[in-house]
XYZ file of N, CA and C in Angstrom:
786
model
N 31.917 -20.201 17.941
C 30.806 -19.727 18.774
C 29.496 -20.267 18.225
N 28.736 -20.655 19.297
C 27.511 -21.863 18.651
C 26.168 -20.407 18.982
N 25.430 -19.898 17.656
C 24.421 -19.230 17.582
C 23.160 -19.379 18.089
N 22.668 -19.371 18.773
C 21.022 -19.337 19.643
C 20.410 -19.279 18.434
N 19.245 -19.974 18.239
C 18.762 -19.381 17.200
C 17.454 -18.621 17.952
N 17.214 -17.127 16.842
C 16.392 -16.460 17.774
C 15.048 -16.753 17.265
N 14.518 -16.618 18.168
C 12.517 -17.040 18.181
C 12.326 -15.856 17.883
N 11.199 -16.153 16.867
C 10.132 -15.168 16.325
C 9.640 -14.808 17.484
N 9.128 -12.981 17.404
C 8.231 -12.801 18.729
C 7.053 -13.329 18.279
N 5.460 -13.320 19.271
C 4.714 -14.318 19.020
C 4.263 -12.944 18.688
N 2.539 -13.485 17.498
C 2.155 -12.942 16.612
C 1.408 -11.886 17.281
N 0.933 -11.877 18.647
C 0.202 -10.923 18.763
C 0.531 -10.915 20.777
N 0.992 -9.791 20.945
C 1.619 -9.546 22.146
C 0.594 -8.435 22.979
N -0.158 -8.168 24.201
C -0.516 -7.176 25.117
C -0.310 -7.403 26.330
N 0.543 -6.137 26.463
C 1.306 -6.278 27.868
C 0.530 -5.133 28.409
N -0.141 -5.204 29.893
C -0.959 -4.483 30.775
C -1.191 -3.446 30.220
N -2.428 -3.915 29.357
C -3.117 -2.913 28.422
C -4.629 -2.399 29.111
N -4.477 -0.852 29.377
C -5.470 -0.238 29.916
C -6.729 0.451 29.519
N -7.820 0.326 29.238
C -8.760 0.920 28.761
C -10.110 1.657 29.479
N -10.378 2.859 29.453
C -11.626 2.973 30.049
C -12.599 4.309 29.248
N -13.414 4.258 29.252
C -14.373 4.976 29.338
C -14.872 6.116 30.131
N -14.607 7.396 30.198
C -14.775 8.084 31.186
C -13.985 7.281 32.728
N -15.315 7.132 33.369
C -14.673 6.385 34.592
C -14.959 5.079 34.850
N -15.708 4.722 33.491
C -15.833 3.216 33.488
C -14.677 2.359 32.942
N -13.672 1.731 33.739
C -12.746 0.957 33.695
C -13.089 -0.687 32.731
N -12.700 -0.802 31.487
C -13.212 -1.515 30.491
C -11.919 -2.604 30.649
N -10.723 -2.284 30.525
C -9.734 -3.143 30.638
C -8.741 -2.620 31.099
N -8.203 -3.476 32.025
C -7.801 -3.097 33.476
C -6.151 -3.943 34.077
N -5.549 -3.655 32.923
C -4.454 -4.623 32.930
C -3.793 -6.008 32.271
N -4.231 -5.534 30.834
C -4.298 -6.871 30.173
C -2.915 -7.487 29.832
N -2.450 -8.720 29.917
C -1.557 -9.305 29.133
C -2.085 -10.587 28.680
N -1.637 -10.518 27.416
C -2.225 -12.176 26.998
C -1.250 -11.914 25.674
N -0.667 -12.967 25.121
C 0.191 -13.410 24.139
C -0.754 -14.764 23.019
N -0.468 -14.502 21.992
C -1.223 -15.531 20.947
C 0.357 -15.545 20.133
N 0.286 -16.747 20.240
C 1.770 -17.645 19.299
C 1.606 -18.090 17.807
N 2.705 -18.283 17.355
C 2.437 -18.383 16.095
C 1.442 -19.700 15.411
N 0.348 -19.628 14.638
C -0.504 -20.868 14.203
C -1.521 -21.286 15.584
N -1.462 -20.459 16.527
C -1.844 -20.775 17.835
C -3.364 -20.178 17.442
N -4.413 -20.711 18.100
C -5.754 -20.551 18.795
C -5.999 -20.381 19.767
N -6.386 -19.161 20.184
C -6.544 -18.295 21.038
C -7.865 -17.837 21.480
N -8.985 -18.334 22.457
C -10.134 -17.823 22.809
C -10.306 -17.009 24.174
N -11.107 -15.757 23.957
C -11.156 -15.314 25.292
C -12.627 -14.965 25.308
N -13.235 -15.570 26.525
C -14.502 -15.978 27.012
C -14.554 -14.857 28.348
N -16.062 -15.268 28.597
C -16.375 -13.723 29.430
C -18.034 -13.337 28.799
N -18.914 -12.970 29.988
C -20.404 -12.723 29.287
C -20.120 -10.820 28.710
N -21.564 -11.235 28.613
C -21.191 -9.556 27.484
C -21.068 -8.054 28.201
N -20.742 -7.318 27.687
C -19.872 -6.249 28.351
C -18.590 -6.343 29.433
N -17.876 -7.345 29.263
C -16.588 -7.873 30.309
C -15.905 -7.006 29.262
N -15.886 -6.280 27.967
C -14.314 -5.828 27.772
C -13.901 -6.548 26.003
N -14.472 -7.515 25.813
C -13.805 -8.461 25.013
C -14.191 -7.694 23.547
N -15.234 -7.559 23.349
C -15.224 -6.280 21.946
C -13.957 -5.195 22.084
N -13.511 -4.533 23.279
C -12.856 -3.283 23.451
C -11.295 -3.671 23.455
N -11.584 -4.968 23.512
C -9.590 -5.522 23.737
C -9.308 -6.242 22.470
N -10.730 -6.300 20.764
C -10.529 -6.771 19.726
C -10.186 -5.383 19.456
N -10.868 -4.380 19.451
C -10.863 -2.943 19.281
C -9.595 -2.253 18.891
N -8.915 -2.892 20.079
C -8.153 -1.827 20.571
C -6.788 -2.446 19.794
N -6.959 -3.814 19.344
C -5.350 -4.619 18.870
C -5.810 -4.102 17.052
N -7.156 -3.853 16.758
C -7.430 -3.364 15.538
C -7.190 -2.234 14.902
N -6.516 -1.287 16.163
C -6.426 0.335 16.258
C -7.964 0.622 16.000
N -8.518 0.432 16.061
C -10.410 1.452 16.039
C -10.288 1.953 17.505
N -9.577 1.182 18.627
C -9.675 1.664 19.772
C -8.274 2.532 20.094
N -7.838 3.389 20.544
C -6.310 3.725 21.211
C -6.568 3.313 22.836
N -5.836 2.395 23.669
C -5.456 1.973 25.005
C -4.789 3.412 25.903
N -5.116 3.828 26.876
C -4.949 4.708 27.524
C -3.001 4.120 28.273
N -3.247 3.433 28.217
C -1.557 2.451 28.340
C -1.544 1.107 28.513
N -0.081 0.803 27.805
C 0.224 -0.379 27.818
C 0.800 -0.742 26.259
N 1.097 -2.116 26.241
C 1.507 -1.828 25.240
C 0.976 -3.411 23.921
N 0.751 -3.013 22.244
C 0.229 -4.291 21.788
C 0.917 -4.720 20.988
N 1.844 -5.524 20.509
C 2.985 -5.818 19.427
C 2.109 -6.821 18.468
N 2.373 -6.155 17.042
C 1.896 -7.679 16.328
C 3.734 -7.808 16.149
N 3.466 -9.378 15.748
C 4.724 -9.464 15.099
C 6.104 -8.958 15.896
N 5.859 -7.996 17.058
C 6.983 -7.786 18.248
C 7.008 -6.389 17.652
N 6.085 -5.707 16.664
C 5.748 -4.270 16.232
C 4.788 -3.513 17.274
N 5.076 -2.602 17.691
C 4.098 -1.998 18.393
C 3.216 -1.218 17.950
N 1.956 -1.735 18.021
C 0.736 -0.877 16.924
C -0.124 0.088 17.532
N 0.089 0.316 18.812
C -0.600 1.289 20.116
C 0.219 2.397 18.957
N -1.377 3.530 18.856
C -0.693 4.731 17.722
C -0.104 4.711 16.631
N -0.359 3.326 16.131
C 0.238 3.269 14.928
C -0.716 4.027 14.040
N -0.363 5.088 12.829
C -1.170 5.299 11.804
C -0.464 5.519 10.719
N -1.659 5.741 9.504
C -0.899 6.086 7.955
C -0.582 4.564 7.733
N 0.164 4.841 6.426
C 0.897 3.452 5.781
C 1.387 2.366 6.960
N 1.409 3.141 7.670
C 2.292 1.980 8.892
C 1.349 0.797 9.159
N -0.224 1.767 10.121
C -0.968 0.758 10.187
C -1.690 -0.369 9.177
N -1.470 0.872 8.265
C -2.354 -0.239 7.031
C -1.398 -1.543 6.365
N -0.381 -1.419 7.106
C 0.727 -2.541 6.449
C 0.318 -3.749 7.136
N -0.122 -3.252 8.772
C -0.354 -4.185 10.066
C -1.865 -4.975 9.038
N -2.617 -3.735 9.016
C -3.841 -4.086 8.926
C -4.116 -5.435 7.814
N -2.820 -5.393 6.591
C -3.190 -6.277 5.676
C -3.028 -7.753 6.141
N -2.069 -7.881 7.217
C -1.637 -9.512 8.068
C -3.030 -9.754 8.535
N -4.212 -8.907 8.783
C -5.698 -9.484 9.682
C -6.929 -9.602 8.170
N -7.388 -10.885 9.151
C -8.657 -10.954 8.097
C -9.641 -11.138 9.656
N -11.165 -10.856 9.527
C -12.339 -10.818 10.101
C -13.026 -11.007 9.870
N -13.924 -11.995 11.246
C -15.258 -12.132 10.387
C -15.480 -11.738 12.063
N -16.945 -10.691 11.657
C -17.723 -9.634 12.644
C -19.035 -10.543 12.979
N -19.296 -10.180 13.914
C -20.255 -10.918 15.063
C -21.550 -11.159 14.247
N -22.106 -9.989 13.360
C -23.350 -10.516 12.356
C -23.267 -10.495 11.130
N -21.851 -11.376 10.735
C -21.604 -11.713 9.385
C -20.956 -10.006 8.824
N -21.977 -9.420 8.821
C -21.613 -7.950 8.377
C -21.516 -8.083 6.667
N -22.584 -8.633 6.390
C -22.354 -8.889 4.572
C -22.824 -7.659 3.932
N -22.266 -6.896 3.253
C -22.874 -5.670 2.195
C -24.035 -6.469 1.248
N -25.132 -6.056 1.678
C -26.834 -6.423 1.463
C -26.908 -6.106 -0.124
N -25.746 -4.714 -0.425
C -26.014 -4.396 -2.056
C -24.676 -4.546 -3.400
N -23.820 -5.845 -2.729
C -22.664 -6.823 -3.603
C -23.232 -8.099 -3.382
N -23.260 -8.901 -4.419
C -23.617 -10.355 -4.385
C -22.348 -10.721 -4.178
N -22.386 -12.224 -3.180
C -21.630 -12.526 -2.578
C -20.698 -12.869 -2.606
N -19.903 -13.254 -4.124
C -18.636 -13.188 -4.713
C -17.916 -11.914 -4.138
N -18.997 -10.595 -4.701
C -18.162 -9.327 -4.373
C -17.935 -9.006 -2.927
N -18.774 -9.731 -2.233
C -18.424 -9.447 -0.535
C -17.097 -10.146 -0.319
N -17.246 -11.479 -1.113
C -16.055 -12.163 -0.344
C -14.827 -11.690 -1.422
N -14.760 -11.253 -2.443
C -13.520 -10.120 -2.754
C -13.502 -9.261 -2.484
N -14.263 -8.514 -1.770
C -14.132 -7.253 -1.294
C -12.684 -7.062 -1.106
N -12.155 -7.112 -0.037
C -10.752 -6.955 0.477
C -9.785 -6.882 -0.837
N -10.252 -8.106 -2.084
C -8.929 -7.925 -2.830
C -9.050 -7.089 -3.539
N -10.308 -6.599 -3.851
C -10.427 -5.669 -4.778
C -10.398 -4.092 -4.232
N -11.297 -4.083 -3.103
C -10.414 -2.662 -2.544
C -9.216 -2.418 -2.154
N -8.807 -3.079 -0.937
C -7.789 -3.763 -0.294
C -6.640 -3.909 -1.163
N -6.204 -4.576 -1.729
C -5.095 -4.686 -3.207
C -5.541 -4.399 -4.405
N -6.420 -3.715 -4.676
C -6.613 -3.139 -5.718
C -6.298 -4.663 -7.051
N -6.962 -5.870 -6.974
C -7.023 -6.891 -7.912
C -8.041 -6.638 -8.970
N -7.716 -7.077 -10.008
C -8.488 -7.027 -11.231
C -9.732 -8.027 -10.637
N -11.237 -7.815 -11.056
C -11.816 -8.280 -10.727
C -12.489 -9.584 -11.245
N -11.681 -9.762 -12.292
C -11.776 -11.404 -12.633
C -11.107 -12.527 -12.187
N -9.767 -12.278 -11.557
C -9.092 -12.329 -10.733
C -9.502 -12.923 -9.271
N -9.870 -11.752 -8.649
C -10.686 -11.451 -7.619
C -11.598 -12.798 -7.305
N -12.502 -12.671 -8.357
C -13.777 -13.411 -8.747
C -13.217 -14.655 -8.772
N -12.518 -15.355 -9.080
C -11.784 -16.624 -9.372
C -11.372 -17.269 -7.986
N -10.546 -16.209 -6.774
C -10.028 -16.268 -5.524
C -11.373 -16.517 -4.853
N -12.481 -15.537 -4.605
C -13.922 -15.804 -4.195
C -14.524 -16.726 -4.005
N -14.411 -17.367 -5.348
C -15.336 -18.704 -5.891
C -14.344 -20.061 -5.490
N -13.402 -20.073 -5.072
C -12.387 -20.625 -4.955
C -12.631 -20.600 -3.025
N -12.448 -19.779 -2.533
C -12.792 -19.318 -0.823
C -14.321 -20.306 -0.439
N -15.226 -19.925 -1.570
C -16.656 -20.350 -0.889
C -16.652 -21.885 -1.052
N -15.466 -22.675 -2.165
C -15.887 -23.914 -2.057
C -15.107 -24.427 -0.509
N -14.259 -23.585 -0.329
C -13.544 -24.032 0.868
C -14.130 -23.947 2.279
N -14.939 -23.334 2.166
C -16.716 -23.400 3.375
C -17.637 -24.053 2.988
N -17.275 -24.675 1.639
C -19.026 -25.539 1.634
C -19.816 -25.523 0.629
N -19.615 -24.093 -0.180
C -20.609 -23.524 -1.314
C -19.898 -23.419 -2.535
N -21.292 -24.162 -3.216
C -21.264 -24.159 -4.888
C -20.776 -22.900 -5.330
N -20.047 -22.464 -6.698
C -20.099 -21.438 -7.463
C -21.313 -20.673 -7.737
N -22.006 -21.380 -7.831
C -23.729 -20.618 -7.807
C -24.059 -19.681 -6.728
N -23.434 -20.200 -5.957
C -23.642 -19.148 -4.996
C -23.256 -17.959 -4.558
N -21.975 -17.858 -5.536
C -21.489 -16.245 -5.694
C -22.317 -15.320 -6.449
N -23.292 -15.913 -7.542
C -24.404 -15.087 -7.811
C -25.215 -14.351 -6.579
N -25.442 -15.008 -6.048
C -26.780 -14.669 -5.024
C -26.739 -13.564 -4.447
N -27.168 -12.986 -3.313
C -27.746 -11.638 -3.038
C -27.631 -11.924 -1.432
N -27.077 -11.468 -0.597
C -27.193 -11.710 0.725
C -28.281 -12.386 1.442
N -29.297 -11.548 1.069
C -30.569 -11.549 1.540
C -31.381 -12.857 1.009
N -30.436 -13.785 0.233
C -31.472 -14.524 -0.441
C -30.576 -16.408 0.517
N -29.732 -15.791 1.323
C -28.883 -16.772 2.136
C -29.542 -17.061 3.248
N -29.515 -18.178 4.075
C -29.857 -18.669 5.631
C -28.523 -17.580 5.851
N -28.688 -17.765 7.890
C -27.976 -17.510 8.750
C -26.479 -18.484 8.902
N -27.345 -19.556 8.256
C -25.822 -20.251 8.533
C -24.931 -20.048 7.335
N -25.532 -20.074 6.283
C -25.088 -19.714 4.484
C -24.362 -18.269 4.896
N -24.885 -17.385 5.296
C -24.233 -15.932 5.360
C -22.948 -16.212 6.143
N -22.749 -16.735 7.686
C -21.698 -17.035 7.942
C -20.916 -17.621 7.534
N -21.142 -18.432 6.389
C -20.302 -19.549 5.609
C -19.397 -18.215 4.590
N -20.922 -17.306 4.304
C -19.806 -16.138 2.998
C -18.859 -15.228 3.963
N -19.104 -15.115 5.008
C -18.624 -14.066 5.877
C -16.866 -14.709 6.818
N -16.805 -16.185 6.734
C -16.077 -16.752 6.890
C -14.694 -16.627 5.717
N -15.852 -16.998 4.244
C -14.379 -16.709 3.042
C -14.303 -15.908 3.090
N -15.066 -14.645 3.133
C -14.365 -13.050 2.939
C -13.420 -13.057 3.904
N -13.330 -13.501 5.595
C -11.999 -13.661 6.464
C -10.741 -13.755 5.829
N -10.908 -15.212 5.307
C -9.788 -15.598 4.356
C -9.490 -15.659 3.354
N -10.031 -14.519 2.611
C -9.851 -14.528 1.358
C -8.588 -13.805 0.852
N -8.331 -12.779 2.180
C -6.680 -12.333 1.475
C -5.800 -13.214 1.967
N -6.071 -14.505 2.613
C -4.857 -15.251 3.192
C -4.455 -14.531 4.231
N -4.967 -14.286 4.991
C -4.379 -13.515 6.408
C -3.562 -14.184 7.307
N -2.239 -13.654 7.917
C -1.662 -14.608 8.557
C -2.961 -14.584 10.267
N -3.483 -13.570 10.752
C -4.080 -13.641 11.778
C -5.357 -13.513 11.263
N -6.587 -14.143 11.833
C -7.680 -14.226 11.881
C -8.608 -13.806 13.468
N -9.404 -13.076 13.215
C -10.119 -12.595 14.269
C -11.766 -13.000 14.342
N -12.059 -13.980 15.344
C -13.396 -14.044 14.913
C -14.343 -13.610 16.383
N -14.986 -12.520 15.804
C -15.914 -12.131 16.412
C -17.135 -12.821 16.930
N -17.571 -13.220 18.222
C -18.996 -14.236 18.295
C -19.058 -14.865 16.988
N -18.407 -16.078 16.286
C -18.830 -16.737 15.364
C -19.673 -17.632 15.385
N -20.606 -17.291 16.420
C -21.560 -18.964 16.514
C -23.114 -17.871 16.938
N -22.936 -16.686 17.165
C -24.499 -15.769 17.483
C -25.147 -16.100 16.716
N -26.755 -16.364 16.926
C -27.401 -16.534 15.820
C -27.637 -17.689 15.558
N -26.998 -18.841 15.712
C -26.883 -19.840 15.113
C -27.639 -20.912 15.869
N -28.390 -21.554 15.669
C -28.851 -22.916 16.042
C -27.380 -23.404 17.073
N -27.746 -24.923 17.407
C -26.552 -25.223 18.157
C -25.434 -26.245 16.782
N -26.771 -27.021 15.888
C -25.853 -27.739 14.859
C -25.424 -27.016 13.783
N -25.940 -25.625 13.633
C -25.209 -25.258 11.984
C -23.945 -24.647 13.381
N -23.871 -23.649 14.488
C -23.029 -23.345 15.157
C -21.389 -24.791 14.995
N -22.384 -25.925 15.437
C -21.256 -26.867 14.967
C -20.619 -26.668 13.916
N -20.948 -26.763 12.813
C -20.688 -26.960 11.251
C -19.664 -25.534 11.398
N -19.898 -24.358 11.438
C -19.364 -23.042 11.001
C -17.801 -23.567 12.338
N -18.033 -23.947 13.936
C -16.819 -24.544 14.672
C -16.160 -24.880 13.688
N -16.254 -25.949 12.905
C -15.498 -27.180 12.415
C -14.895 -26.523 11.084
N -15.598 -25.457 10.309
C -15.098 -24.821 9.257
C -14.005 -23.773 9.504
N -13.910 -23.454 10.769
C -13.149 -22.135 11.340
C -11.648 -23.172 11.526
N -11.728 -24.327 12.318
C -11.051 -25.115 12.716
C -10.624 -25.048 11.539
N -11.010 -25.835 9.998
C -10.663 -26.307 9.367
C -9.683 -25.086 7.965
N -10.699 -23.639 8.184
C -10.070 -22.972 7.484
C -8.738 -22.663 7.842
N -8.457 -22.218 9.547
C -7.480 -21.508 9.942
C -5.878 -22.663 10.150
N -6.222 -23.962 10.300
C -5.447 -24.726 9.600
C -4.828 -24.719 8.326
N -5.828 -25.124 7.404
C -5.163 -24.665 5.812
C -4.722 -23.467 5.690
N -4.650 -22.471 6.574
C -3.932 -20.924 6.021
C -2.854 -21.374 7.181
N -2.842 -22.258 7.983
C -1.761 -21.783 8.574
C -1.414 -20.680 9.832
N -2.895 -20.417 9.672
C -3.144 -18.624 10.193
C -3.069 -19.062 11.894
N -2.486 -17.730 12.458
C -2.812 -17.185 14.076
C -4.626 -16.678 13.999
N -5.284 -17.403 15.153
C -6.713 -17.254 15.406
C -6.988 -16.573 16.995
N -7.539 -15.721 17.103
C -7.958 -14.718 17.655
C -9.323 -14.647 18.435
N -10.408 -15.388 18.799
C -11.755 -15.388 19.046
C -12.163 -14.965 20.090
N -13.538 -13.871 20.478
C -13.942 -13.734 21.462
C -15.544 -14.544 21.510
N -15.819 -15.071 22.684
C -17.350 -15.464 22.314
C -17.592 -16.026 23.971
N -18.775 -16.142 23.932
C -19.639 -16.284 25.180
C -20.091 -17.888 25.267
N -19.911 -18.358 23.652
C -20.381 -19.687 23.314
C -18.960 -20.613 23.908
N -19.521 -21.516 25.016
C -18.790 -22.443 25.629
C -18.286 -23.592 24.625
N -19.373 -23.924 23.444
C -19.148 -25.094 22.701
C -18.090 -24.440 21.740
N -18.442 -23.399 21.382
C -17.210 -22.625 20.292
C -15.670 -22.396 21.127
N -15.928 -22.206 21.918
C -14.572 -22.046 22.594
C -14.123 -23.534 22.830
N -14.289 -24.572 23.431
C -14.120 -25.732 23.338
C -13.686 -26.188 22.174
N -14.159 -25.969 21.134
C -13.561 -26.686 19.865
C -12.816 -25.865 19.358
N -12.953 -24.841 18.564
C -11.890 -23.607 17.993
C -10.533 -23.284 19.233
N -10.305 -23.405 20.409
C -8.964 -22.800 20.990
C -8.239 -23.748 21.384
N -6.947 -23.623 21.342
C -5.464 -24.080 21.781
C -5.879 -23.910 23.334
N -5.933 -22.573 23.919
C -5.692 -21.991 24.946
C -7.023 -20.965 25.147
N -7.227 -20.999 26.356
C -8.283 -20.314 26.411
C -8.322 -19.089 27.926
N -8.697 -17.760 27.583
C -8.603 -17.007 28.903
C -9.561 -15.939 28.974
N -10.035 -15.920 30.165
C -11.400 -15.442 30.469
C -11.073 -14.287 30.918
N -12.106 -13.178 30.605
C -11.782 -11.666 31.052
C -13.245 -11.739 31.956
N -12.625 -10.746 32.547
C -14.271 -10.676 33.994
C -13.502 -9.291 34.348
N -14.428 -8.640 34.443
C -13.896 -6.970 34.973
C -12.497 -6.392 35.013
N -12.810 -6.585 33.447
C -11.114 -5.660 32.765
C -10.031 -6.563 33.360
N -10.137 -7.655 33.748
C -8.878 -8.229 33.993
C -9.316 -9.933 33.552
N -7.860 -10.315 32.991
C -8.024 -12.416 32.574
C -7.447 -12.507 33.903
N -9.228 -13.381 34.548
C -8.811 -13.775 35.469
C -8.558 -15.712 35.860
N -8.172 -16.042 34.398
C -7.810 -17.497 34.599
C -7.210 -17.524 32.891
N -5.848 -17.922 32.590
C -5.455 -18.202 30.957
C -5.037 -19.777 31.390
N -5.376 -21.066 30.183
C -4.909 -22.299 30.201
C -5.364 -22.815 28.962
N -5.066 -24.320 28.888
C -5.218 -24.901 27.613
C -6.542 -25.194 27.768
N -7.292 -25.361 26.482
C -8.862 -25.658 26.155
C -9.108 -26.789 27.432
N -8.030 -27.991 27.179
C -8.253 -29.227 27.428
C -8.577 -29.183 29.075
N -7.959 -28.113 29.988
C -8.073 -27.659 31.263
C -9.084 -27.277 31.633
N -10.153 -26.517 30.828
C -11.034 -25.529 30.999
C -12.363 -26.197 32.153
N -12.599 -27.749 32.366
C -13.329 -28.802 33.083
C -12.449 -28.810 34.548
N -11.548 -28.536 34.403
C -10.947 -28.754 35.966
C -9.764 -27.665 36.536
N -10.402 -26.086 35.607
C -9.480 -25.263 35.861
C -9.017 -24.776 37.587
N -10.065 -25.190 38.395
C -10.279 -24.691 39.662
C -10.479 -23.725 40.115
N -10.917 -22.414 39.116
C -11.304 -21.258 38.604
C -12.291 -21.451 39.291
N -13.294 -20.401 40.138
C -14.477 -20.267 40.506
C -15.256 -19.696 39.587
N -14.437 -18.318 38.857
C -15.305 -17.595 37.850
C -15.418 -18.859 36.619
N -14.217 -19.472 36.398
C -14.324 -19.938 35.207
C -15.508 -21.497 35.173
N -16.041 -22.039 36.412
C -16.744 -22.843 36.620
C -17.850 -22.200 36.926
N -18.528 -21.202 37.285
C -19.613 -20.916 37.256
C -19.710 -20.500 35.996
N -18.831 -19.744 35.197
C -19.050 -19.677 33.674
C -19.494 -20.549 32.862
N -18.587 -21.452 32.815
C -18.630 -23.094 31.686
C -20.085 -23.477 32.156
N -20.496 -23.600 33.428
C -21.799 -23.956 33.830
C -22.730 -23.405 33.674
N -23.136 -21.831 33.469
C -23.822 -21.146 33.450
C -24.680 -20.707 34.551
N -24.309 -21.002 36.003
C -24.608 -20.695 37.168
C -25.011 -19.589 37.606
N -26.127 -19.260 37.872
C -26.415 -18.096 38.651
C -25.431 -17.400 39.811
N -25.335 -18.414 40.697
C -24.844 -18.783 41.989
C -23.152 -18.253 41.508
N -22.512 -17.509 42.143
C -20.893 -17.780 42.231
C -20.265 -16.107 42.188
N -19.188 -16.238 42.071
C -18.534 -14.833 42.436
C -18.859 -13.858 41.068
N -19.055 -14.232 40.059
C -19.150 -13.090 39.434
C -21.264 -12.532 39.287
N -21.036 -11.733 39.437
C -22.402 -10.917 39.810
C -23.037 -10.395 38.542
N -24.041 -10.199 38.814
C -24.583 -9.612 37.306
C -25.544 -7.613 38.204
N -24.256 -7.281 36.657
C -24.729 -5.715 37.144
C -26.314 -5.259 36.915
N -26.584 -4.821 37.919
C -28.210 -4.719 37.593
C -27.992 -2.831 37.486
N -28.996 -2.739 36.749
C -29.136 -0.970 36.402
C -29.885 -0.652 37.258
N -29.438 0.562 38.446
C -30.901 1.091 38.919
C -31.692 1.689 38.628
């Protein structure tokens, strides 16, 4: 008898995953699958959902239904030791760096090992300094002080702290806010370049057309709690998408509307 061999489930699974707010309907039927080593962007202007559907695969959010598998594990309600087992496979980097203003930046970017796995902190310190040359930065620069970094320097520390436990999945929050359009390049090309060398599953939400273009495999747009177009990056110019072409363009003009407050 000749054995199938069985496929890994893919690293991060949501099958018509529901979310709302009182009666504000936030996400509205989601499925989207991210494969293993795969790059994954989901685009959409702000308030479409895309913070609440990182949220919600992070457990900070619980989904009113549906269902989210890492690994083909289902983490909807996962808590205790369980989740925190999930939690150690993710590394993050948050939309404004999110650097602790009062650890110099070695200790930001060990943070994780030293709380997180409880590592000796020379150790630690060694992995750190080791992370920041892999974005760009001297050892000197684990001295420094948050506050004493550019915008693009902070995302560079906020990048190794991502990967500093070796995460098999990576989540990057707006990684290009803030940014000029050329350091935005530079931090693209470092994300590209980190989540390669780990090997890692990548995760991104962002509004930035040029970041999504370069960082995703595959790319799928949320517009009122629902992806209403998923395809490869390389498609994204001739998806035939209406939303997704007035998007890429930045068009006033086209089916998706902008909510005005009365």
């Amino acid at each position: 008898m000749s054995h199938m061999p069985t496929t890994a489930p893919p690293k991060i699974q949501l099958s018509d995953v529901h979310k709302a707010f009182g009666r504000k309907v936030v996400l509205d039927g989601i499925d989207l699958t991210v494969g293993r080593a795969e790059s994954v962007v989901v685009i959409g202007g702000s308030g479409t959902g895309k913070s609440v559907m990182l949220k919600c695969i992070l457990g900070l959010l619980n989904p009113e239904s549906g269902s989210i598998a890492v690994d083909g594990q289902e983490v909807v309600g996962l808590g205790g030791p369980d989740r925190a087992e999930v939690m150690k496979k993710f590394g993050m980097l948050f939309q404004g760096g999110a650097l602790f203003d009062s650890l110099r930046v070695w200790e930001n970017v060990a943070f994780g090992l030293i709380q997180g796995r409880k590592m000796a902190r020379k150790q630690a310190r060694d992995i750190a300094i080791d992370k920041l040359g892999q974005v760009g930065l001297a050892p000197s620069a684990g001295e420094l002080w948050p506050s004493e970094l550019s915008g693009g320097m902070q995302k560079r520390v906020a990048l190794a702290r991502a990967i500093a436990t070796n995460p098999e999945i990576i989540f990057f929050d707006e990684p290009t806010t803030g940014l000029d359009p050329i350091m935005a390049d530079v931090i693209n090309d470092l994300i590209v370049k980190c989540v390669k060398e780990l090997g890692a599953t990548a995760l991104s939400i962002t509004h930035d057309m040029a970041s999504a273009r370069k960082i995703a495999d595959r790319i799928a747009m949320l517009y009122k709690g629902k992806l209403v177009w998923v395809g490869p990056a390389k498609e994204i110019d001739h998806s035939g998408n209406p939303f997704v072409d007035q998007f890429i363009h930045g068009r006033a003009e086209g089916p998706i509307t902008m909510e005005l407050r009365a």
